[in-house]
PDB file of C-alpha atoms and ligand atoms in Angstrom:
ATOM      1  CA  UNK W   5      16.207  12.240  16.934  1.00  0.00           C
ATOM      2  CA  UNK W   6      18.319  14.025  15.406  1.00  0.00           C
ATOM      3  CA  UNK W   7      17.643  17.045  12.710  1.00  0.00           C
ATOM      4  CA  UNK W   8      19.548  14.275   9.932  1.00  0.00           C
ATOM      5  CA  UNK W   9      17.485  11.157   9.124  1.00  0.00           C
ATOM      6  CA  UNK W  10      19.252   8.416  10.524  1.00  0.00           C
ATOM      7  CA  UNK W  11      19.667   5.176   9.086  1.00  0.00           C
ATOM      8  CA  UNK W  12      20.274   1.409  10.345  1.00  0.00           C
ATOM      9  CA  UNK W  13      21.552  -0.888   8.148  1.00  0.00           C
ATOM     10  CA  UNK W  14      21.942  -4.498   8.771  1.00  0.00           C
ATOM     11  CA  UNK W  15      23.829  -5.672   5.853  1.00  0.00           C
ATOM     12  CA  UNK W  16      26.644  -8.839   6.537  1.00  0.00           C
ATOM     13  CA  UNK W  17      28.314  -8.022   3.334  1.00  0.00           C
ATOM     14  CA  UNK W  18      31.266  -5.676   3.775  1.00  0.00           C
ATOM     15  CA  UNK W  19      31.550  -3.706   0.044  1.00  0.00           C
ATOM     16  CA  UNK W  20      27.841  -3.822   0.002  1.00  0.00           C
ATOM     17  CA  UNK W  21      27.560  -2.078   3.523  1.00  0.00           C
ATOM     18  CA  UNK W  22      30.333   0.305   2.746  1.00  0.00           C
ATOM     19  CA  UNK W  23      28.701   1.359  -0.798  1.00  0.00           C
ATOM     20  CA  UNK W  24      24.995   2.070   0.977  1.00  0.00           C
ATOM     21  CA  UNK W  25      26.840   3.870   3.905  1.00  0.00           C
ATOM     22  CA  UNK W  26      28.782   6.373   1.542  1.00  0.00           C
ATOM     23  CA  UNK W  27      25.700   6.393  -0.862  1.00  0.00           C
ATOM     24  CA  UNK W  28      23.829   7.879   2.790  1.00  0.00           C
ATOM     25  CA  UNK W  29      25.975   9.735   4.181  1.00  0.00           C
ATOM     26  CA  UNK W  30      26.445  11.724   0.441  1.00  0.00           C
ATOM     27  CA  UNK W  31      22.311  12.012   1.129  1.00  0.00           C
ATOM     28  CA  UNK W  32      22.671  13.611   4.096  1.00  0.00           C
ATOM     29  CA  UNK W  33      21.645  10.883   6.307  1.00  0.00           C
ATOM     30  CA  UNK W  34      22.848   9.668   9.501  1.00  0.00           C
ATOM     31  CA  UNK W  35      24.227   6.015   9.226  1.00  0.00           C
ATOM     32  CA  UNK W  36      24.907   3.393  12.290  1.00  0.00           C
ATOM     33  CA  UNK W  37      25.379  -0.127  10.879  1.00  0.00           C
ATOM     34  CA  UNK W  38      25.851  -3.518  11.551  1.00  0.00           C
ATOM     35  CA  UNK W  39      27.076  -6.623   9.842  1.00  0.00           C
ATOM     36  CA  UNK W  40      25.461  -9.420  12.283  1.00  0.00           C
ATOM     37  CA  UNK W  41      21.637 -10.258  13.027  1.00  0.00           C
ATOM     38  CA  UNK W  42      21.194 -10.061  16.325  1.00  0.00           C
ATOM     39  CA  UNK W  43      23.566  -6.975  17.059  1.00  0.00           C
ATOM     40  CA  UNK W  44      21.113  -5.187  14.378  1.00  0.00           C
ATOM     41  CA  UNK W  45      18.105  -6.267  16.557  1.00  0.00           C
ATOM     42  CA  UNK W  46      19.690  -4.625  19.643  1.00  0.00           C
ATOM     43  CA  UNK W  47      20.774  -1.276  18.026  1.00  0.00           C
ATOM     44  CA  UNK W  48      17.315  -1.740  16.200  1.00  0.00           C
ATOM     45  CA  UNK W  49      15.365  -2.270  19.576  1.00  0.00           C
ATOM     46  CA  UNK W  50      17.570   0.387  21.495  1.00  0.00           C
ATOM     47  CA  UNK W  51      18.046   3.176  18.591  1.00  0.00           C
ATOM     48  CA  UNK W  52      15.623   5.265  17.302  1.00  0.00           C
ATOM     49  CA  UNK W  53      16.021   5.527  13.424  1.00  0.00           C
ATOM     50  CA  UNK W  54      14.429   7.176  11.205  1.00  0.00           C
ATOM     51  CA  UNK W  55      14.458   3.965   8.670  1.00  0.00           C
ATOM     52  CA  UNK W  56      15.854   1.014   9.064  1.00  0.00           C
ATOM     53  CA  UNK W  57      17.687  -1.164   5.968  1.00  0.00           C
ATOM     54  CA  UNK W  58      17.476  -5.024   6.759  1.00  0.00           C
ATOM     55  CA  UNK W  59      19.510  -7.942   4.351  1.00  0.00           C
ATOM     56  CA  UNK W  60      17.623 -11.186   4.906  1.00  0.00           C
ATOM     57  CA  UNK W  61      20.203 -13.479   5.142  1.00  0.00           C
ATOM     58  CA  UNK W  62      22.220 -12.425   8.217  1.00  0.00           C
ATOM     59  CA  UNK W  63      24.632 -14.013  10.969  1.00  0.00           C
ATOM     60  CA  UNK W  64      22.907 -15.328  13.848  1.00  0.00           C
ATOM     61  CA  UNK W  65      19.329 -14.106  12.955  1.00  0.00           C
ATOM     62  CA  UNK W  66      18.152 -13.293   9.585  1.00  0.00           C
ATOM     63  CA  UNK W  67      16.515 -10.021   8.333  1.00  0.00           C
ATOM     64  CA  UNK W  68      12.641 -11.710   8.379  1.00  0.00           C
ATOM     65  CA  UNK W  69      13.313 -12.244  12.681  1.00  0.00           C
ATOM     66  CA  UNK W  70      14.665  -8.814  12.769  1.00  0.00           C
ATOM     67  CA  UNK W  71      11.212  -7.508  11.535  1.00  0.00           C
ATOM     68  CA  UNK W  72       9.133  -9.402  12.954  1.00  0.00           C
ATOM     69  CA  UNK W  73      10.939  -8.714  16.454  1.00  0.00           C
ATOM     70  CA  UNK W  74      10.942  -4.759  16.087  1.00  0.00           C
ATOM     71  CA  UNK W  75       7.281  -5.013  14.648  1.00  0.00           C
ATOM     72  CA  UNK W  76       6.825  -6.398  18.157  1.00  0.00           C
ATOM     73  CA  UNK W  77       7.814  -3.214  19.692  1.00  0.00           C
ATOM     74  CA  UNK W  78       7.146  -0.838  17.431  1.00  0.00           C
ATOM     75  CA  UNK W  79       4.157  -0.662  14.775  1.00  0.00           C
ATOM     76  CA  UNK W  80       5.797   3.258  13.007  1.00  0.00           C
ATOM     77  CA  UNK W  81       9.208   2.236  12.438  1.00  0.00           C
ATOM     78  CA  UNK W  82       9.804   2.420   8.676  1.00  0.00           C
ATOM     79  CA  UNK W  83      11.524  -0.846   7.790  1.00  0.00           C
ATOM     80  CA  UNK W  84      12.994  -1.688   4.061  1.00  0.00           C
ATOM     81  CA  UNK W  85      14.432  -5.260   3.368  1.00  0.00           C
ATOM     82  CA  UNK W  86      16.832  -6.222   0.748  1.00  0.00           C
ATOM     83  CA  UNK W  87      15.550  -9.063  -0.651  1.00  0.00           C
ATOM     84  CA  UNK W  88      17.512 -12.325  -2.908  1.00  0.00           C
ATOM     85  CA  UNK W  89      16.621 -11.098  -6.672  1.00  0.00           C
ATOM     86  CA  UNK W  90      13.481 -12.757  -7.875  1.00  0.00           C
ATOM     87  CA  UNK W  91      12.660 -14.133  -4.679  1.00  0.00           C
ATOM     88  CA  UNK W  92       8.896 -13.953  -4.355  1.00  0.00           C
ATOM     89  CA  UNK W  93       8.587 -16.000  -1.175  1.00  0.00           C
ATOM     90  CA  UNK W  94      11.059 -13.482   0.389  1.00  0.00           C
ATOM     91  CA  UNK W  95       9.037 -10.393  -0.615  1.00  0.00           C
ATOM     92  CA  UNK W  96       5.673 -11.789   0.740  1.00  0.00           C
ATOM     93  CA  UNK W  97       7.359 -13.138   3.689  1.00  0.00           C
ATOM     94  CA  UNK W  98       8.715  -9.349   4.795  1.00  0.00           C
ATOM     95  CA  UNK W  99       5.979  -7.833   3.860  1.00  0.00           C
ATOM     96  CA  UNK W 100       3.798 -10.194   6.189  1.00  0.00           C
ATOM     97  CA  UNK W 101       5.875  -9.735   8.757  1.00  0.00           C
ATOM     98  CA  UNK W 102       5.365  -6.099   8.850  1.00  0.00           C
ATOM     99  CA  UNK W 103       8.474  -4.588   6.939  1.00  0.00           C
ATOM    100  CA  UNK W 104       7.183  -1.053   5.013  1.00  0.00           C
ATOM    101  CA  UNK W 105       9.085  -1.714   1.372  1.00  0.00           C
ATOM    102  CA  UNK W 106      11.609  -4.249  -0.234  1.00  0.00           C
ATOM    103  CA  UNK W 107      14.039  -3.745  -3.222  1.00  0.00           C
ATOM    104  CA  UNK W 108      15.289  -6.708  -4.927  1.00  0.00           C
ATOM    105  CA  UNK W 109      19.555  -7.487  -5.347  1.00  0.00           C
ATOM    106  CA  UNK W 110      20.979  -5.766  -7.156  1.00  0.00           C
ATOM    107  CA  UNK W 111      19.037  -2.832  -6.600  1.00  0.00           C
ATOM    108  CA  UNK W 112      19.840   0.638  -8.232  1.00  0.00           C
ATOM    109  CA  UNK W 113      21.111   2.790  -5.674  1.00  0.00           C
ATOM    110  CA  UNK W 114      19.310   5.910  -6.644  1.00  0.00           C
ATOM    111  CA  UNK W 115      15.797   3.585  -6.264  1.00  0.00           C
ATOM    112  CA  UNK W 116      16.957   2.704  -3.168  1.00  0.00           C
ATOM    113  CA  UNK W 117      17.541   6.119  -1.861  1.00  0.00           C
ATOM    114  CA  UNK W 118      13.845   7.648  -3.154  1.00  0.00           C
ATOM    115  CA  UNK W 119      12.743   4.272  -1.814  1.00  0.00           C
ATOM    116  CA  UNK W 120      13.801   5.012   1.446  1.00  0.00           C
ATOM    117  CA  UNK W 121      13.143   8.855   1.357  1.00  0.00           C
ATOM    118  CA  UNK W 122       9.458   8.249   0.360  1.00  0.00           C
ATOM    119  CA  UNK W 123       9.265   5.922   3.507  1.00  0.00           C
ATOM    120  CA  UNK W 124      10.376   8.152   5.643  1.00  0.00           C
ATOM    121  CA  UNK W 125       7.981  10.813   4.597  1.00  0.00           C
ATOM    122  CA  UNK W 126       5.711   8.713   5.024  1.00  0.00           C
ATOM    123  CA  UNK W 127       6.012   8.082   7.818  1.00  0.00           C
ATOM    124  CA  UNK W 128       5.777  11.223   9.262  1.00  0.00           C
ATOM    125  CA  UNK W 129       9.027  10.519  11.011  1.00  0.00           C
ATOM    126  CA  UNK W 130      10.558  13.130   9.063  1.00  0.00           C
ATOM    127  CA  UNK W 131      11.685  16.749  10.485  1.00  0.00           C
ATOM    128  CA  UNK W 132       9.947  18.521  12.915  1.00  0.00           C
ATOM    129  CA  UNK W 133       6.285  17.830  12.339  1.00  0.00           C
ATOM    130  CA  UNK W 134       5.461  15.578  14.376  1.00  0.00           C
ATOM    131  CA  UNK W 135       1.835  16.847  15.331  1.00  0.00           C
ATOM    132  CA  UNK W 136      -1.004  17.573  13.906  1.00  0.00           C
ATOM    133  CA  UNK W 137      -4.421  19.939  14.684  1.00  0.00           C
ATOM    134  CA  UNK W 138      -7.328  19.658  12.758  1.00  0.00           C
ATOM    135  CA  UNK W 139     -10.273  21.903  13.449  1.00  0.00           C
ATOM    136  CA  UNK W 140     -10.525  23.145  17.386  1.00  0.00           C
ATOM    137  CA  UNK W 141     -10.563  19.441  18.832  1.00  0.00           C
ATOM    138  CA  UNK W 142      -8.178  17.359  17.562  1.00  0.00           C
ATOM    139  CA  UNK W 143      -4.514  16.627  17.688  1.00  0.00           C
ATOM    140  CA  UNK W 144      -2.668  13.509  16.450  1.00  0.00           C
ATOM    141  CA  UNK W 145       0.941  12.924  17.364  1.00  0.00           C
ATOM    142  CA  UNK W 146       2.521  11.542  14.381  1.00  0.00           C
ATOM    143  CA  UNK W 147       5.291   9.851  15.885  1.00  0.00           C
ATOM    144  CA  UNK W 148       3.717   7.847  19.272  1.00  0.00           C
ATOM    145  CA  UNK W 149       0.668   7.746  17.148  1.00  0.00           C
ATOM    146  CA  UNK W 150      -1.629   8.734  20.093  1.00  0.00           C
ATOM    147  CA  UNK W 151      -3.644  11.808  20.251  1.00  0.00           C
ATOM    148  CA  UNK W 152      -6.680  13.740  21.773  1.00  0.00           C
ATOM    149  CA  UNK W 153     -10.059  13.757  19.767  1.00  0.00           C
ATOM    150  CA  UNK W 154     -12.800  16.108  21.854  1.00  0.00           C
ATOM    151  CA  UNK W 155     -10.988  15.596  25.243  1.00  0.00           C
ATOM    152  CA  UNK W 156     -10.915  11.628  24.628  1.00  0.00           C
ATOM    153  CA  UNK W 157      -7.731  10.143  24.476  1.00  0.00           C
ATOM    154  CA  UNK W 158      -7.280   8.359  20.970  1.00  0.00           C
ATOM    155  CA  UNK W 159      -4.938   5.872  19.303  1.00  0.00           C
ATOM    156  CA  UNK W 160      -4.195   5.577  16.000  1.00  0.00           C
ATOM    157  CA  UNK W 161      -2.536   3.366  13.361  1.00  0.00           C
ATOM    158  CA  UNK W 162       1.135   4.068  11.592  1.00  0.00           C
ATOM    159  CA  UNK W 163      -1.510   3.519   8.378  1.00  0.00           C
ATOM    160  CA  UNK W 164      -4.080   5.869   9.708  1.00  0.00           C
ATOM    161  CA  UNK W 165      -1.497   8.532  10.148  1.00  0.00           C
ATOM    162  CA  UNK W 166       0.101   8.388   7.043  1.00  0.00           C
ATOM    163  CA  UNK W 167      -3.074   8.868   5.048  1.00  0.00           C
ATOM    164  CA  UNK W 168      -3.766  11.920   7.609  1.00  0.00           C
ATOM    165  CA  UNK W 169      -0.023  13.361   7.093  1.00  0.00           C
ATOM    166  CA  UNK W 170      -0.184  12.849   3.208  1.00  0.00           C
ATOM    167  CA  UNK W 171      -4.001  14.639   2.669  1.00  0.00           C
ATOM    168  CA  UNK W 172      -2.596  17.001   4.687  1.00  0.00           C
ATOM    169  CA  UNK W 173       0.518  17.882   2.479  1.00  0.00           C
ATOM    170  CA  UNK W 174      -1.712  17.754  -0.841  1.00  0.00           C
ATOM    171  CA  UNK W 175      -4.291  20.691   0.685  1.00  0.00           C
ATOM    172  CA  UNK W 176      -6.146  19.416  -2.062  1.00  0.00           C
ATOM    173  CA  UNK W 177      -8.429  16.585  -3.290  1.00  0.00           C
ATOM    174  CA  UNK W 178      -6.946  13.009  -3.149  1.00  0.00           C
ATOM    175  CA  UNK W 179      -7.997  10.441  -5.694  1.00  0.00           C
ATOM    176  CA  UNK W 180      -8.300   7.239  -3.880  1.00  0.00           C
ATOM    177  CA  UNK W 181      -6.219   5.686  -6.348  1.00  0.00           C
ATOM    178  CA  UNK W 182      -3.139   8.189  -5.714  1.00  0.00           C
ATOM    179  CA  UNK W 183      -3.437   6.841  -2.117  1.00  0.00           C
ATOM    180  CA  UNK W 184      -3.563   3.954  -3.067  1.00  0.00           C
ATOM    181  CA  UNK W 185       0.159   4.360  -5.046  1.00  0.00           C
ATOM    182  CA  UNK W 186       1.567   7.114  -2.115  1.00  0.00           C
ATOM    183  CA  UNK W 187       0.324   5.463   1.145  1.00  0.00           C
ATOM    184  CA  UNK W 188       0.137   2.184   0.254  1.00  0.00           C
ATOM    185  CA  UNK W 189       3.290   2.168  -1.902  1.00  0.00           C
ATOM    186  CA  UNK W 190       1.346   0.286  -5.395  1.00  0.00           C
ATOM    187  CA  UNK W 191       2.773   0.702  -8.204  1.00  0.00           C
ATOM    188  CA  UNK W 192      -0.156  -0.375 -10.330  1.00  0.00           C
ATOM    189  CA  UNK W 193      -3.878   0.380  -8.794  1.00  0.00           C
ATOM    190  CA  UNK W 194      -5.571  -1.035 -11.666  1.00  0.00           C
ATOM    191  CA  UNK W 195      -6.945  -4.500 -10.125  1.00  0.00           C
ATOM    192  CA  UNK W 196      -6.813  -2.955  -6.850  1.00  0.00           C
ATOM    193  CA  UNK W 197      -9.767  -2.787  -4.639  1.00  0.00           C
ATOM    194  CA  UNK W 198     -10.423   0.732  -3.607  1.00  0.00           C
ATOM    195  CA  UNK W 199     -12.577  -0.373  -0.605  1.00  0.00           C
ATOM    196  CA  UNK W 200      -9.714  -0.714   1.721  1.00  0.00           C
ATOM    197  CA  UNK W 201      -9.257   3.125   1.079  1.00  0.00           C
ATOM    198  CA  UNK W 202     -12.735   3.456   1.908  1.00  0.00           C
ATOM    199  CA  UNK W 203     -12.684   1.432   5.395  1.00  0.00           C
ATOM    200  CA  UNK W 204      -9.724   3.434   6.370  1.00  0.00           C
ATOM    201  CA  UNK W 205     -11.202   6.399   5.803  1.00  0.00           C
ATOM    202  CA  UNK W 206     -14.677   5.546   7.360  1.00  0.00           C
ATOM    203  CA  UNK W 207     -11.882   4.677  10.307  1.00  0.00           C
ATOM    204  CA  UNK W 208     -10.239   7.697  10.746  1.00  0.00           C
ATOM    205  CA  UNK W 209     -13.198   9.623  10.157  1.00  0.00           C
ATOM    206  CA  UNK W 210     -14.657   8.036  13.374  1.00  0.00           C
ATOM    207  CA  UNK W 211     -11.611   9.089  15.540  1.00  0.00           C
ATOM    208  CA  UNK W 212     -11.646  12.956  13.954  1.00  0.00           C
ATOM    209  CA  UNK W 213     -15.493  13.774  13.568  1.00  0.00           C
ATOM    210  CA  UNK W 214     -17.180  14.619  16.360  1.00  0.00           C
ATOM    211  CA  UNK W 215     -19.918  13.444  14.107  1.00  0.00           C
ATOM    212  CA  UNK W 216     -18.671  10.775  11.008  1.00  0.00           C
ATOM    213  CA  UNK W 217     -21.632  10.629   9.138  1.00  0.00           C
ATOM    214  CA  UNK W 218     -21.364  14.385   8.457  1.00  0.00           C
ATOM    215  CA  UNK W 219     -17.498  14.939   8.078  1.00  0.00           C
ATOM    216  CA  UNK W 220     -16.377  18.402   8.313  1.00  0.00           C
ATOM    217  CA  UNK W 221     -12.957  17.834   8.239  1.00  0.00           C
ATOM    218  CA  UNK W 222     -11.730  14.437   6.364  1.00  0.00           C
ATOM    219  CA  UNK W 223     -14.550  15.490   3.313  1.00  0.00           C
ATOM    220  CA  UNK W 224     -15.177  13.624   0.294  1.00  0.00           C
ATOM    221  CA  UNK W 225     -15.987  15.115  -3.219  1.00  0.00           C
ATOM    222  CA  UNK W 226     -17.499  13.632  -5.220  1.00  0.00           C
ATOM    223  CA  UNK W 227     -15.627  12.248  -8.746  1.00  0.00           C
ATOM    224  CA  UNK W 228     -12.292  13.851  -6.662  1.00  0.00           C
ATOM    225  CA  UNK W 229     -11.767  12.159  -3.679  1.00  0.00           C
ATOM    226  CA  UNK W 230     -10.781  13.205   0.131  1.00  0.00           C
ATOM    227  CA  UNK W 231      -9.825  15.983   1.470  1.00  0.00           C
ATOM    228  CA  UNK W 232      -8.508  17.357   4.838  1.00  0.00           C
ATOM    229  CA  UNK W 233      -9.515  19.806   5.774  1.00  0.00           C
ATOM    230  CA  UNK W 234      -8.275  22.909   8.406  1.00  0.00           C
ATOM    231  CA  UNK W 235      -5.382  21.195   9.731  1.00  0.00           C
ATOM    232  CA  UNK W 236      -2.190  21.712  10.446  1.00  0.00           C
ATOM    233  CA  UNK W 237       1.400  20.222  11.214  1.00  0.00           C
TER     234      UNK W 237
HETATM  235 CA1   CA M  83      23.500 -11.204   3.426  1.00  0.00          CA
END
């Protein structure tokens, strides 16, 4: 990969694709594009991207078979879909098959690009950093999502890592809630179970504690939230 981010987009309209390849490019992105379905799979399958920008109604296959088929191969790949505007079933249909984000047409172009930018940081896909150490005993690559936990070999999830890579960036306490908006991507926690925070922690905590029960490095505080603590990228 490249130092630039580089984008895919699979976009079959021809003013639309030139306008979000400009719009990237002016970024400071990388751009590869195509126009037809299955030509996006291929690059998609073949490429490595940094994010990848799928229309759902496509040539040949459409944007929902796209997912679903890179999902296939590849749980970290940050995927965004342009969705039909007001098109519910479209938005729960991407995200079910697995894509990260969706903006509705017509999007705003600047919403698209934080969108995007805030996926692939995220990710952990961005830059350099693709490792991290925490305490004497464990590593975590960010990217292949593997890592070594007290000489075991461990595997992670693309969720898992995120929440690791974005305590990690606060180096202080994180409110369940603001993981809830930066790693999950809601907007509004307010009738949002906090629980699933909780399992995912209790989760991670297993694979980075040499004992969980007694966390020394993915702490909780009480009325604050988690921290991470002594690690590095
Ligand atoms: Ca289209």
């Amino acid at each position: 990969m490249s130092i630039k981010p580089t984008l895919l987009i699979v976009e079959d309209e021809a003013s639309i694709l030139r306008g979000l390849t400009d719009l990237f490019i002016f970024h400071g992105f990388d751009v590869e594009s195509e126009m037809d379905g299955q030509k996006g799979l291929n690059r998609a399958l073949n490429g490595q991207y940094s994010c990848i920008i799928l229309d759902v109604m496509l040539p040949s296959i459409n944007g929902f078979e796209i997912c679903n088929a890179i999902r296939q191969q590849s749980q970290i790949q940050p995927i965004l879909m342009l969705t039909a505007k007001n098109a519910e079933e479209d938005i729960i249909n991407g995200l079910t098959l697995g894509a990260d984000d969706y903006l509705a047409k017509p999007f705003s172009t600047s919403e698209l690009v934080l969108r995007v930018s805030a996926l692939i940081r995220r990710s952990g896909l961005s830059g350099n950093d693709h490792k991290l150490t925490i305490g004497d005993n464990v590593s975590i690559c960010t990217q292949k999502l593997t890592g070594i936990s007290f000489e075991q070999e461990m595997r992670y999830t693309r969720r898992e890592v995120t929440i690791l890579s974005y305590l990690n960036q606060q180096k202080a306490p994180v409110s369940r809630d603001e993981l809830l908006r930066e790693v999950w991507g809601y907007k509004s926690t307010e009738h949002l179970d906090t629980r699933t925070v909780d399992i995912h922690i209790a989760k991670i905590r297993k694979k980075i504690e040499k004992d969980p029960k007694f966390p020394e490095h993915l702490v909780t505080l009480r009325g604050e939230g988690y921290q991470l603590i002594s690690c590095q990228s």
